[in-house]
Short mmCIF file of C-alpha atoms in Angstrom, two decimals:
data_model
loop_
_atom_site.label_atom_id
_atom_site.label_comp_id
_atom_site.label_asym_id
_atom_site.label_seq_id
_atom_site.Cartn_x
_atom_site.Cartn_y
_atom_site.Cartn_z
CA MET A 1 0.00 0.00 0.00
CA THR A 2 1.05 3.62 -0.62
CA THR A 3 0.92 5.84 2.47
CA THR A 4 0.94 9.61 2.97
CA ARG A 5 2.12 10.17 6.54
CA GLN A 6 0.76 12.92 8.75
CA GLN A 7 -0.21 13.14 12.40
CA THR A 8 -3.96 13.20 11.80
CA ASN A 9 -6.13 12.30 8.83
CA THR A 10 -3.51 9.91 7.53
CA THR A 11 -4.60 8.49 4.17
CA THR A 12 -3.57 5.09 2.84
CA GLU A 13 -4.57 3.69 -0.52
CA LEU A 14 -5.64 0.10 0.12
CA ASN A 15 -4.09 -2.55 -2.12
CA PHE A 16 -7.40 -3.42 -3.80
CA SER A 17 -8.06 0.18 -4.82
CA GLY A 18 -8.38 0.58 -8.57
CA PRO A 19 -10.17 2.29 -11.45
CA HIS A 20 -13.57 0.76 -10.60
CA VAL A 21 -13.50 1.21 -6.81
CA LYS A 22 -11.16 3.66 -5.14
CA ALA A 23 -10.51 2.42 -1.58
CA THR A 24 -8.82 4.58 1.06
CA LEU A 25 -8.06 3.95 4.73
CA ILE A 26 -8.16 7.02 6.98
CA THR A 27 -6.50 6.77 10.39
CA HIS A 28 -6.61 9.24 13.29
CA ALA A 29 -9.43 11.14 11.61
CA ARG A 30 -10.10 14.54 13.15
CA ASP A 31 -12.57 16.96 11.54
CA TYR A 32 -12.11 14.92 8.37
CA ALA A 33 -13.65 16.39 5.23
CA VAL A 34 -15.61 14.04 3.00
CA ASN A 35 -15.55 15.87 -0.32
CA GLY A 36 -18.10 14.77 -2.89
CA THR A 37 -19.85 11.43 -2.43
CA ALA A 38 -18.26 8.47 -0.66
CA LEU A 39 -19.33 5.22 0.94
CA VAL A 40 -17.92 5.50 4.47
CA VAL A 41 -17.36 2.34 6.51
CA ASN A 42 -16.87 2.43 10.27
CA PRO A 43 -14.85 -0.71 11.10
CA GLN A 44 -14.50 0.18 14.78
CA PRO A 45 -16.68 -0.83 17.78
CA ARG A 46 -17.43 2.82 18.56
CA ARG A 47 -19.89 5.20 16.90
CA ILE A 48 -18.51 7.83 14.55
CA THR A 49 -20.08 11.30 14.75
CA VAL A 50 -20.80 13.35 11.66
CA SER A 51 -20.39 17.13 12.05
CA GLU A 52 -23.99 18.05 11.36
CA HIS A 53 -26.92 18.81 13.66
CA PRO A 54 -28.45 16.95 15.30
CA ARG A 55 -25.23 15.08 16.12
CA LYS A 56 -25.74 11.61 14.73
CA GLY A 57 -23.33 9.34 12.96
CA ILE A 58 -22.29 5.90 11.81
CA PRO A 59 -22.89 3.03 14.29
CA PRO A 60 -20.13 0.52 15.05
CA LEU A 61 -19.32 -1.99 12.27
CA SER A 62 -21.64 -0.15 9.91
CA SER A 63 -21.61 2.22 6.94
CA THR A 64 -23.43 4.96 5.09
CA ILE A 65 -23.06 7.18 2.04
CA LEU A 66 -21.93 10.71 2.89
CA ARG A 67 -21.63 13.79 0.72
CA ASP A 68 -19.79 17.06 1.38
CA THR A 69 -19.65 16.85 5.16
CA ARG A 70 -17.13 16.26 7.95
CA ILE A 71 -16.46 13.46 10.39
CA GLN A 72 -15.62 14.71 13.86
CA GLU A 73 -13.36 11.92 15.05
CA ALA A 74 -12.58 8.29 14.22
CA ASP A 75 -9.72 5.88 14.85
CA THR A 76 -10.11 4.41 11.36
CA LEU A 77 -12.42 4.83 8.38
CA ILE A 78 -12.65 3.06 5.05
CA LEU A 79 -13.77 5.29 2.18
CA LEU A 80 -14.97 3.72 -1.07
CA ARG A 81 -15.75 5.67 -4.22
CA THR A 82 -17.32 4.15 -7.33
CA ASP A 83 -19.57 5.16 -10.22
CA LEU A 84 -22.83 3.28 -9.69
CA ASP A 85 -23.87 3.96 -13.30
CA THR A 86 -20.78 2.28 -14.80
CA PRO A 87 -20.73 -1.52 -15.39
CA ILE A 88 -18.58 -3.22 -12.75
CA ASN A 89 -17.83 -6.64 -14.26
CA ALA A 90 -14.41 -5.61 -15.65
CA ILE A 91 -13.11 -5.14 -12.09
CA THR A 92 -11.90 -8.76 -12.07
CA GLY A 93 -9.31 -7.81 -14.69
CA GLU A 94 -7.57 -5.46 -12.26
CA PRO A 95 -4.26 -6.66 -10.72
CA GLY A 96 -4.53 -9.30 -8.00
CA TRP A 97 -8.12 -10.40 -8.56
CA GLN A 98 -8.54 -14.20 -8.59
CA HIS A 99 -11.24 -16.84 -8.75
CA LEU A 100 -11.79 -18.16 -5.23
CA ALA A 101 -10.83 -21.71 -6.26
CA ASP A 102 -7.34 -20.44 -7.19
CA LEU A 103 -6.82 -19.14 -3.66
CA LEU A 104 -7.62 -22.37 -1.81
CA ALA A 105 -5.08 -25.07 -0.99
CA ASP A 106 -7.60 -27.62 -2.21
CA GLU A 107 -9.05 -26.21 -5.44
CA ALA A 108 -11.72 -28.90 -5.36
CA ALA A 109 -13.09 -27.32 -2.15
CA PHE A 110 -14.85 -24.63 -4.19
CA PRO A 111 -16.66 -25.20 -7.49
CA ARG A 112 -14.91 -23.46 -10.40
CA THR A 113 -18.31 -23.22 -12.08
CA THR A 114 -19.31 -20.63 -9.44
CA PRO A 115 -18.01 -17.25 -10.71
CA LEU A 116 -16.91 -15.78 -7.38
CA PHE A 117 -13.84 -13.53 -7.51
CA LYS A 118 -11.77 -11.97 -4.71
CA SER A 119 -9.54 -8.90 -4.71
CA PRO A 120 -6.25 -8.69 -2.83
CA GLN A 121 -6.74 -8.36 0.93
CA ASP A 122 -5.20 -5.56 2.97
CA ASP A 123 -4.81 -4.66 6.64
CA ALA A 124 -7.14 -1.89 7.77
CA GLY A 125 -5.91 -1.12 11.28
CA THR A 126 -6.71 -2.80 14.57
CA ALA A 127 -9.65 -2.79 16.97
CA ARG A 128 -10.00 -3.65 20.64
CA PHE A 129 -13.25 -5.07 22.01
CA ASP A 130 -14.84 -7.85 24.01
CA PRO A 131 -16.16 -10.24 21.32
CA ALA A 132 -18.91 -11.63 23.55
CA HIS A 133 -20.24 -8.11 24.13
CA LEU A 134 -19.88 -7.13 20.48
CA LEU A 135 -21.82 -10.23 19.45
CA GLY A 136 -24.63 -9.56 21.94
CA GLN A 137 -23.81 -12.41 24.31
CA SER A 138 -23.09 -10.22 27.34
CA THR A 139 -24.66 -7.02 28.61
CA ALA A 140 -21.38 -5.24 29.41
CA PRO A 141 -17.81 -5.51 28.06
CA ALA A 142 -15.49 -7.55 30.24
CA ARG A 143 -12.53 -9.13 28.47
CA ALA A 144 -11.28 -6.81 25.74
CA GLN A 145 -9.06 -8.37 23.07
CA ASP A 146 -7.07 -6.97 20.16
CA PHE A 147 -8.09 -7.76 16.57
CA GLN A 148 -6.43 -7.19 13.24
CA ILE A 149 -8.90 -5.73 10.74
CA LYS A 150 -8.60 -7.08 7.20
CA ALA A 151 -10.60 -5.95 4.17
CA ASN A 152 -11.13 -7.02 0.58
CA LEU A 153 -13.65 -6.80 -2.23
CA TRP A 154 -15.67 -9.60 -3.82
CA PHE A 155 -17.34 -9.75 -7.24
CA ALA A 156 -20.03 -12.05 -8.60
CA PRO A 157 -22.18 -11.63 -11.74
CA ALA A 158 -25.96 -11.46 -11.69
CA GLY A 159 -27.72 -14.63 -10.60
CA THR A 160 -24.78 -16.13 -8.68
CA ASP A 161 -25.28 -18.24 -5.56
CA CYS A 162 -21.90 -17.74 -3.88
CA HIS A 163 -21.82 -21.06 -1.97
CA ILE A 164 -23.52 -21.90 1.32
CA HIS A 165 -21.00 -22.29 4.16
CA ASN A 166 -20.80 -22.00 7.96
CA ARG A 167 -17.11 -21.88 8.91
CA HIS A 168 -14.86 -18.90 9.58
CA ASP A 169 -12.09 -18.39 12.12
CA PHE A 170 -12.84 -14.66 12.31
CA ILE A 171 -15.72 -12.23 12.78
CA GLU A 172 -16.97 -10.69 9.54
CA VAL A 173 -19.42 -8.12 8.19
CA HIS A 174 -20.26 -7.23 4.58
CA THR A 175 -20.95 -3.90 2.89
CA GLN A 176 -22.63 -3.53 -0.50
CA VAL A 177 -20.55 -1.37 -2.84
CA HIS A 178 -22.06 -1.75 -6.34
CA GLY A 179 -25.21 -3.47 -7.57
CA LEU A 180 -27.93 -5.26 -5.63
CA GLY A 181 -27.38 -8.44 -3.64
CA ARG A 182 -28.36 -10.35 -0.53
CA MET A 183 -26.86 -12.06 2.47
CA GLN A 184 -28.89 -15.18 3.15
CA LYS A 185 -29.12 -17.57 6.11
CA PHE A 186 -30.20 -21.22 5.97
CA THR A 187 -31.04 -23.96 8.46
CA ALA A 188 -29.02 -26.44 6.36
CA PRO A 189 -26.70 -26.32 3.31
CA ASP A 190 -29.72 -26.42 1.01
CA HIS A 191 -31.20 -23.49 -0.92
CA THR A 192 -34.73 -24.59 -0.02
CA ARG A 193 -33.94 -24.09 3.69
CA LEU A 194 -33.64 -20.29 3.55
CA TYR A 195 -34.85 -18.53 6.72
CA GLU A 196 -33.50 -14.97 6.41
CA ASP A 197 -32.96 -12.85 3.30
CA LEU A 198 -31.15 -9.52 3.81
CA ARG A 199 -31.49 -7.29 0.75
CA MET A 200 -28.40 -5.12 0.16
CA SER A 201 -28.02 -1.93 -1.86
CA PRO A 202 -24.93 0.32 -2.04
CA GLY A 203 -24.00 1.71 1.36
CA TYR A 204 -25.72 -1.06 3.33
CA THR A 205 -23.79 -3.19 5.85
CA THR A 206 -25.26 -6.32 7.41
CA PRO A 207 -26.56 -5.02 10.77
CA ASP A 208 -24.76 -7.47 13.07
CA PRO A 209 -22.09 -10.13 12.61
CA PHE A 210 -23.84 -13.46 11.98
CA CYS A 211 -21.76 -15.47 14.45
CA THR A 212 -21.64 -16.19 18.16
CA ILE A 213 -18.55 -17.10 20.17
CA GLY A 214 -18.15 -20.40 22.01
CA PRO A 215 -16.47 -21.06 25.39
CA ASP A 216 -13.27 -22.07 23.57
CA GLY A 217 -13.19 -18.81 21.60
CA SER A 218 -14.32 -20.36 18.31
CA TYR A 219 -16.94 -18.68 16.15
CA HIS A 220 -20.23 -20.37 15.28
CA TYR A 221 -21.95 -19.23 12.08
CA PRO A 222 -25.28 -20.24 10.63
CA TRP A 223 -25.28 -21.67 7.12
CA HIS A 224 -25.07 -18.55 4.95
CA GLN A 225 -24.14 -17.21 1.53
CA TYR A 226 -24.09 -14.10 -0.64
CA TYR A 227 -26.46 -13.98 -3.61
CA ALA A 228 -25.97 -11.50 -6.47
CA ASP A 229 -29.20 -10.13 -7.95
CA THR A 230 -27.17 -7.98 -10.37
CA ASP A 231 -23.46 -7.82 -11.13
CA CYS A 232 -22.20 -7.04 -7.62
CA VAL A 233 -19.18 -5.83 -5.70
CA TRP A 234 -19.23 -5.99 -1.92
CA LEU A 235 -16.69 -5.36 0.82
CA ALA A 236 -15.78 -7.95 3.44
CA VAL A 237 -14.35 -6.65 6.72
CA GLU A 238 -12.80 -9.37 8.91
CA TYR A 239 -11.67 -9.26 12.55
CA HIS A 240 -8.81 -11.66 13.31
CA ARG A 241 -7.89 -12.14 16.94
CA LEU A 242 -4.28 -11.17 17.64
CA THR A 243 -2.21 -13.57 19.71
CA PRO A 244 -1.46 -12.02 23.14
#
């Protein structure tokens, strides 16, 4: 990544930034000016306040689309800029994009007939929180832990079921960047067993991480997948526990 260093409002171009989606990490944001229109992601467990009245903002692990305003203060922000009227399918030709099967040790673990493509992944700062509290399993924070935040883009063409799965060794949320899609939950790895269908348009982030945390610290996800109604790009933000 290419970094411009300054004490506050430090801007870093993320490694998946390109002609179709410009992606910037802002750290130590103070009275940060959002010029023009941008999708602003809050990857931190604290609310971000926008400098307008009444003083509202962006909830933790959430996002919105802002235009010509200022953000009072934030540890980190991810800003995404894209032209929603321009076709997005050529994004997979940008450097570093790969079919998911090419990224897995066992290529047979993911069907090559499913056109799911992943951008390079980049670090997007760190966060400190109690995962049980963040995931709604305790009423007050108790045991704060440090997490590395990682982010990347995904692309799938219209009509793609992006594979039902239920295993991750991290906490994740997803933000719609371009097109219309859905995050779906199932009671079994079977498309007829759908029980929740979250419609996603640009600027929308799934409202809560899907997982819970077990006594051993492992994460338990329902069967879930992304479905692309149109050609879609979405952002995945992952929280990987740092070893003490």
